[in-house]
XYZ file of C-alpha atoms in Angstrom:
472
model
C -28.347 -55.737 9.071
C -26.179 -57.309 6.388
C -29.158 -57.769 4.044
C -30.360 -54.164 4.404
C -29.315 -51.769 1.626
C -29.495 -48.914 4.128
C -29.363 -49.203 7.895
C -32.892 -49.028 9.311
C -33.486 -49.734 13.015
C -37.257 -49.948 12.614
C -36.877 -52.743 10.066
C -34.532 -54.659 12.365
C -36.935 -54.418 15.301
C -39.823 -55.625 13.109
C -37.857 -58.652 11.881
C -36.637 -59.551 15.391
C -39.731 -59.024 17.588
C -38.056 -60.499 20.699
C -35.460 -57.717 20.599
C -36.433 -54.592 22.526
C -35.367 -51.157 21.330
C -33.441 -50.533 24.563
C -31.397 -53.717 23.958
C -30.437 -52.914 20.385
C -27.499 -50.599 21.210
C -25.981 -53.226 23.542
C -26.413 -55.974 20.936
C -24.748 -53.769 18.279
C -21.832 -52.976 20.617
C -21.415 -56.716 21.343
C -21.468 -57.522 17.616
C -18.979 -54.732 16.895
C -16.579 -56.127 19.519
C -16.751 -59.620 17.969
C -16.210 -58.188 14.469
C -13.091 -56.351 15.633
C -11.797 -59.520 17.321
C -12.295 -61.471 14.092
C -10.686 -58.741 11.969
C -7.732 -58.663 14.367
C -7.110 -62.340 13.676
C -7.427 -61.800 9.917
C -5.078 -58.804 9.828
C -2.552 -60.470 12.102
C -0.942 -62.066 9.031
C -0.727 -58.714 7.206
C 0.443 -56.528 10.075
C 3.350 -57.834 12.205
C 2.689 -55.150 14.826
C -0.589 -56.874 15.759
C 1.359 -60.072 16.414
C 3.951 -58.110 18.385
C 1.312 -56.566 20.637
C -0.199 -60.017 21.126
C 3.164 -61.190 22.514
C 2.957 -58.398 25.082
C -0.530 -59.584 26.068
C 0.777 -63.148 26.459
C 3.611 -61.889 28.661
C 1.093 -59.995 30.811
C -1.007 -63.165 31.280
C 2.067 -65.179 32.298
C 3.166 -62.442 34.694
C -0.267 -62.327 36.352
C -0.030 -66.109 36.894
C 3.340 -65.648 38.639
C 5.387 -67.159 35.784
C 7.968 -64.348 35.773
C 10.793 -66.049 33.893
C 8.445 -67.282 31.179
C 7.082 -63.723 30.827
C 10.633 -62.339 30.555
C 11.456 -64.927 27.889
C 8.514 -63.803 25.721
C 9.384 -60.141 26.345
C 12.971 -60.780 25.214
C 11.764 -62.240 21.897
C 9.224 -59.448 21.474
C 11.905 -56.826 22.125
C 14.123 -58.306 19.411
C 11.172 -58.193 16.997
C 10.431 -54.573 17.981
C 14.034 -53.495 17.405
C 14.154 -55.333 14.051
C 11.063 -53.379 12.960
C 12.405 -50.107 14.426
C 9.353 -49.903 16.693
C 10.940 -47.729 19.370
C 7.681 -47.011 21.235
C 6.870 -50.705 21.628
C 10.480 -51.394 22.541
C 10.184 -48.829 25.338
C 6.954 -50.443 26.576
C 8.668 -53.855 26.681
C 11.731 -52.535 28.530
C 9.503 -50.822 31.104
C 7.628 -54.106 31.627
C 10.948 -55.938 32.075
C 12.033 -53.321 34.633
C 8.745 -53.764 36.508
C 9.227 -57.545 36.761
C 12.890 -57.277 37.777
C 12.174 -54.615 40.422
C 9.308 -56.477 42.088
C 10.400 -60.072 41.958
C 13.531 -62.185 42.360
C 14.024 -63.706 38.914
C 17.673 -64.856 39.221
C 18.243 -63.391 35.754
C 21.592 -62.294 34.331
C 24.109 -60.304 36.385
C 24.033 -56.491 35.955
C 20.506 -56.826 34.567
C 19.335 -53.670 36.367
C 22.141 -51.531 34.906
C 21.595 -52.908 31.393
C 17.838 -52.250 31.486
C 18.376 -48.746 32.897
C 20.833 -47.867 30.118
C 18.497 -49.355 27.512
C 15.541 -47.368 28.866
C 17.545 -44.133 28.846
C 18.630 -44.645 25.230
C 15.069 -45.361 24.082
C 13.750 -42.288 25.929
C 16.302 -40.172 24.058
C 15.220 -41.678 20.720
C 11.526 -41.242 21.510
C 12.036 -37.568 22.325
C 13.772 -36.991 19.007
C 11.216 -39.030 17.045
C 8.419 -36.999 18.625
C 10.168 -33.694 17.832
C 10.927 -34.652 14.231
C 7.530 -36.217 13.483
C 5.871 -33.060 14.846
C 8.138 -30.910 12.662
C 7.309 -33.026 9.596
C 3.576 -32.792 10.302
C 3.701 -29.026 10.843
C 5.692 -28.492 7.634
C 3.047 -30.508 5.744
C 0.295 -28.440 7.369
C 2.148 -25.281 6.365
C 2.274 -26.470 2.757
C -1.457 -27.269 2.694
C -2.191 -23.764 3.949
C 0.454 -21.799 2.036
C 1.443 -23.831 -1.021
C 4.826 -22.724 -2.385
C 6.475 -19.640 -0.891
C 4.976 -16.570 -2.556
C 7.628 -14.018 -1.626
C 10.699 -13.328 0.512
C 8.533 -12.876 3.589
C 7.010 -16.363 3.198
C 10.456 -17.877 2.619
C 11.964 -16.228 5.705
C 9.034 -17.349 7.836
C 9.441 -20.963 6.645
C 13.240 -20.910 7.111
C 12.993 -19.411 10.587
C 10.397 -21.941 11.711
C 12.206 -24.963 10.238
C 15.644 -24.096 11.611
C 14.276 -23.324 15.093
C 12.682 -26.781 15.355
C 15.653 -28.918 14.289
C 17.159 -31.220 16.963
C 20.792 -30.565 17.941
C 22.295 -34.030 17.413
C 23.888 -35.401 14.234
C 22.056 -37.321 11.506
C 24.569 -40.179 11.691
C 23.526 -40.911 15.284
C 19.821 -41.153 14.463
C 17.696 -44.306 14.318
C 15.604 -45.281 11.279
C 12.451 -43.331 12.142
C 14.421 -40.310 13.349
C 16.071 -40.160 9.913
C 12.765 -40.752 8.105
C 11.047 -37.842 9.858
C 14.117 -35.671 9.360
C 14.061 -36.415 5.623
C 10.287 -35.855 5.459
C 10.520 -32.471 7.166
C 13.441 -31.468 4.909
C 11.472 -32.544 1.827
C 8.565 -30.297 2.743
C 10.946 -27.457 3.590
C 12.693 -27.465 0.208
C 9.435 -28.191 -1.632
C 7.778 -25.087 -0.165
C 10.867 -23.038 -1.090
C 10.793 -24.514 -4.643
C 14.371 -25.734 -4.286
C 13.654 -28.908 -6.264
C 17.277 -30.033 -6.512
C 17.527 -30.210 -2.711
C 14.024 -31.673 -2.564
C 15.238 -34.437 -4.898
C 18.295 -35.130 -2.720
C 16.198 -35.674 0.397
C 13.569 -37.776 -1.358
C 16.381 -39.979 -2.697
C 17.844 -40.265 0.826
C 14.384 -41.286 2.058
C 14.047 -44.068 -0.553
C 17.661 -45.188 -0.062
C 17.071 -45.469 3.693
C 14.364 -48.063 3.042
C 16.770 -49.958 0.803
C 19.182 -50.126 3.758
C 16.340 -51.636 5.827
C 14.548 -53.912 3.297
C 12.402 -55.629 5.965
C 10.775 -52.273 6.737
C 9.504 -52.050 3.158
C 7.128 -54.813 4.249
C 6.310 -53.672 7.772
C 5.713 -50.006 6.834
C 4.544 -50.193 3.218
C 2.603 -46.918 3.427
C 5.713 -44.946 4.291
C 7.805 -46.670 1.616
C 5.201 -45.974 -1.084
C 5.050 -42.360 0.090
C 8.841 -42.116 -0.217
C 8.660 -43.396 -3.806
C 5.863 -40.915 -4.563
C 7.965 -37.987 -3.348
C 10.945 -39.169 -5.392
C 8.730 -39.303 -8.505
C 7.483 -35.781 -7.772
C 11.089 -34.591 -7.497
C 11.987 -36.147 -10.872
C 8.871 -34.521 -12.367
C 9.777 -31.020 -11.194
C 13.420 -31.407 -12.247
C 12.223 -32.756 -15.661
C 14.388 -35.870 -15.291
C 12.283 -38.106 -17.538
C 14.612 -41.124 -17.563
C 14.865 -41.363 -13.785
C 11.125 -40.670 -13.573
C 10.345 -43.685 -15.770
C 12.711 -45.899 -13.741
C 11.154 -44.794 -10.430
C 7.615 -45.260 -11.811
C 8.506 -48.787 -12.922
C 9.837 -49.559 -9.408
C 6.628 -48.264 -7.816
C 4.432 -50.310 -10.171
C 6.484 -53.456 -9.516
C 6.322 -52.992 -5.737
C 2.535 -52.465 -5.799
C 2.015 -55.438 -8.104
C 4.192 -57.743 -5.961
C 2.654 -56.752 -2.615
C -0.946 -55.705 -3.273
C -2.326 -58.988 -1.887
C -0.969 -58.073 1.542
C -2.107 -54.416 1.410
C -4.658 -53.253 3.945
C -7.222 -50.582 3.003
C -5.055 -47.583 3.903
C -2.126 -48.882 1.849
C -4.414 -49.695 -1.067
C -5.736 -46.107 -1.083
C -2.226 -44.619 -0.829
C -1.009 -46.853 -3.662
C -3.917 -45.727 -5.867
C -3.329 -42.009 -5.182
C 0.424 -42.092 -5.701
C 0.413 -44.393 -8.738
C -2.213 -42.400 -10.646
C -0.589 -39.088 -9.713
C 2.676 -40.371 -11.201
C 0.944 -41.635 -14.349
C -0.704 -38.252 -14.975
C 2.573 -36.443 -14.302
C 4.233 -38.575 -16.954
C 1.690 -37.356 -19.540
C 2.402 -33.781 -18.435
C 6.152 -34.330 -18.649
C 5.972 -35.771 -22.181
C 3.133 -33.536 -23.423
C 0.967 -36.557 -24.339
C -2.277 -35.076 -22.995
C -4.624 -36.744 -25.489
C -3.096 -40.115 -24.668
C -3.640 -39.421 -20.979
C -7.386 -38.854 -21.449
C -7.889 -42.608 -21.941
C -7.062 -43.020 -18.242
C -9.674 -40.518 -16.981
C -12.708 -42.898 -16.768
C -10.612 -45.448 -14.885
C -9.310 -42.724 -12.561
C -12.822 -41.417 -11.844
C -13.979 -44.944 -11.069
C -11.098 -45.395 -8.611
C -11.846 -42.038 -6.960
C -15.431 -43.238 -6.483
C -14.247 -46.581 -5.046
C -12.050 -44.792 -2.505
C -14.546 -42.034 -1.633
C -14.662 -42.870 2.075
C -10.877 -43.023 2.473
C -9.465 -40.373 0.130
C -9.275 -36.836 1.525
C -10.595 -33.785 -0.320
C -7.113 -32.417 -0.889
C -6.329 -35.424 -3.100
C -9.643 -35.102 -4.944
C -8.913 -31.416 -5.548
C -5.490 -32.214 -7.032
C -6.901 -34.996 -9.239
C -9.643 -32.733 -10.616
C -7.079 -30.037 -11.413
C -4.774 -32.503 -13.144
C -7.675 -33.972 -15.167
C -8.726 -30.440 -16.170
C -5.139 -29.757 -17.316
C -5.176 -32.975 -19.382
C -8.301 -31.804 -21.226
C -6.955 -28.248 -21.592
C -3.640 -29.539 -22.942
C -5.440 -31.763 -25.448
C -7.547 -28.828 -26.664
C -10.887 -29.903 -25.132
C -11.676 -26.715 -23.231
C -15.323 -27.605 -22.589
C -14.348 -30.751 -20.678
C -11.626 -28.834 -18.831
C -14.287 -26.394 -17.621
C -16.409 -29.285 -16.293
C -13.595 -30.369 -13.925
C -12.581 -26.821 -13.044
C -16.189 -26.156 -12.020
C -15.950 -29.155 -9.676
C -12.987 -27.476 -7.965
C -14.665 -24.066 -7.856
C -17.819 -25.602 -6.317
C -15.998 -27.723 -3.710
C -16.718 -26.460 -0.179
C -13.210 -26.776 1.260
C -12.411 -23.378 2.790
C -8.749 -22.366 2.450
C -7.471 -25.879 1.673
C -4.874 -25.543 -1.103
C -5.902 -21.966 -1.866
C -3.070 -21.923 -4.432
C -4.731 -24.598 -6.599
C -8.136 -22.959 -6.147
C -6.693 -19.694 -7.496
C -4.989 -21.303 -10.478
C -8.094 -23.348 -11.243
C -9.986 -20.073 -11.630
C -7.303 -18.637 -13.897
C -7.378 -21.753 -16.091
C -11.190 -21.571 -16.047
C -10.949 -18.021 -17.426
C -8.477 -19.033 -20.148
C -10.620 -22.021 -21.184
C -13.676 -19.774 -21.621
C -11.494 -17.309 -23.547
C -10.429 -20.131 -25.879
C -14.100 -20.993 -26.441
C -14.725 -17.302 -27.278
C -17.197 -16.891 -24.420
C -16.108 -13.260 -24.198
C -19.103 -11.860 -22.347
C -18.694 -14.564 -19.689
C -14.951 -13.850 -19.459
C -15.734 -10.175 -18.793
C -18.043 -11.168 -15.962
C -15.666 -13.815 -14.534
C -12.616 -11.512 -14.456
C -14.129 -9.500 -11.584
C -15.079 -12.532 -9.489
C -11.716 -14.219 -10.091
C -9.821 -11.039 -9.183
C -11.889 -10.753 -5.991
C -11.233 -14.408 -5.037
C -7.483 -14.177 -5.648
C -7.212 -10.847 -3.785
C -9.109 -12.318 -0.832
C -6.572 -15.148 -0.672
C -3.656 -12.705 -1.057
C -2.302 -14.801 -3.892
C -2.243 -12.302 -6.743
C 1.339 -12.665 -8.010
C 2.761 -10.841 -11.028
C 1.966 -13.735 -13.404
C -1.718 -13.736 -12.461
C -1.824 -9.960 -12.611
C -0.412 -9.945 -16.163
C -2.870 -12.615 -17.344
C -5.820 -10.727 -15.855
C -4.711 -7.472 -17.535
C -4.252 -9.265 -20.846
C -7.704 -10.877 -20.798
C -9.376 -7.639 -19.769
C -7.643 -5.617 -22.514
C -7.610 -8.018 -25.486
C -10.936 -9.863 -25.251
C -12.211 -8.380 -28.526
C -8.875 -7.715 -30.286
C -8.439 -8.479 -34.015
C -6.166 -11.441 -34.970
C -3.120 -9.343 -35.945
C -3.266 -7.199 -32.814
C -3.878 -10.321 -30.723
C -0.791 -12.134 -32.032
C 1.428 -9.177 -31.145
C -0.220 -9.063 -27.717
C 0.575 -12.761 -27.184
C 4.229 -12.143 -28.125
C 4.398 -9.194 -25.714
C 2.774 -11.156 -22.868
C 5.156 -14.092 -23.411
C 8.150 -11.746 -23.213
C 6.879 -10.136 -19.990
C 6.168 -13.513 -18.374
C 9.635 -14.805 -19.287
C 11.124 -11.785 -17.489
C 8.870 -12.406 -14.468
C 9.894 -16.089 -14.417
C 13.435 -15.062 -13.430
C 12.017 -14.169 -10.014
C 12.262 -17.426 -7.995
C 9.037 -16.684 -6.095
C 7.043 -16.175 -9.278
C 8.064 -19.527 -10.742
C 5.424 -21.288 -8.672
C 2.817 -19.979 -11.118
C 4.447 -21.981 -13.908
C 4.354 -25.166 -11.812
C 0.555 -25.151 -11.890
C 0.047 -23.942 -15.450
C 2.501 -23.993 -18.373
C 1.304 -20.607 -19.570
C 4.445 -19.988 -21.681
C 3.755 -23.099 -23.800
C 0.126 -21.997 -24.207
C 1.267 -18.576 -25.445
C 3.723 -20.207 -27.868
C 0.890 -22.354 -29.210
C -1.222 -19.228 -29.797
C 1.671 -17.411 -31.494
C 2.602 -20.369 -33.746
C -0.979 -21.524 -34.342
C -0.233 -25.051 -33.069
C -1.857 -27.241 -30.366
C -0.316 -26.677 -26.956
C 0.574 -30.356 -26.539
C 2.670 -30.233 -29.737
C 4.664 -27.344 -28.261
C 5.281 -29.286 -25.018
C 6.159 -32.476 -26.918
C 8.722 -30.548 -28.939
C 10.269 -29.152 -25.751
C 10.330 -32.637 -24.232
C 12.040 -34.280 -27.212
C 14.514 -31.414 -27.671
C 15.154 -31.215 -23.912
C 14.299 -27.519 -23.974
C 13.975 -25.650 -20.705
C 10.448 -25.451 -19.307
C 10.007 -22.810 -16.681
């Protein structure tokens, strides 16, 4: 099997004539079991939870042999390890095992053991309930973002607020354990992110990262979650245009990945790739150095290919859109269209409908820049239909569609005045908090300024970056 380029059962049966076809599935299952056993031993060094679960197995073996005190001794050590790693679920399993041994056998253990275990079990049950509630809330807020994107109007915002507030647990943050706080911060991050309140989003992402700094050992035992916390903090700095803190946070992420990548498992390696490259691209966007960012595209595409089996389509969609924006910002509209077509042709249903809509708008603008006017005329109808179907036609999109439809064949003088007028109208629209989401996906104001001044769009953004001018 290892030598085959593609799995072929017929070839295997020919090469091993003593093996009957009916036996093959059993042999494969046996091989698979041995592979998993071997991998478990290999990953034991990288994942302390595997070692912790092994201690539970050892305790079970000792218990079955009637060595109750020896089993309790191992369980005591395992429980300390579980609490150190904030593994509440495993801690509960250990306590329940201890209760079982104490209730069925005379162990002559410490006085008041029954009361202590009962109190411990009750406390863990309370924590588990809250962890389950908060992790569910965090997951549902993330699912809401994937479906909705940023809040489009007051109705969206009220729906999100009502849902979030109704699901919050009653007890205080100060009384929460590590994972209770983590899930609380995660859910709050998604809440403020959907509402486009990026200052509050920043505060909770910073709390999330700071929490890991209070528990440094957990940076090693739950690397995925720590890297995700750093990613969200970088995203917050990006949306608040805090370039200095962004560079500091990016440096911290790079140092952590570099120092720990040898102990990464496949999931962590994929997460590290996604978050690191997302941050690198965002830095080019922040500084307006789009042409410089293009040098990274071949490397990024290669990494996407290497992680094909583990990276979800949502991430691929975002990467393609960001690459398209790099090419658009550098003035290479033809290349931008290549990546926008990849988004348009992806069969992903309603996943990130917001990006799919803005990809089509940018696709239209890129063809307009290339003076493919007849194609723009044709595309306007299909784009309008797609956006209307997704109920995502905000005022910004509506104004852009009207502009393209009306001024496709305008003369240069008339066109410049039209650009000035459109810029003014979009600046007025940008005062509406629910319309600002359009400017998060596409810096249309900077593009209009580049058309008015006759300068490349990246020069306009670089000027704003160096002068610390407001970018909507």
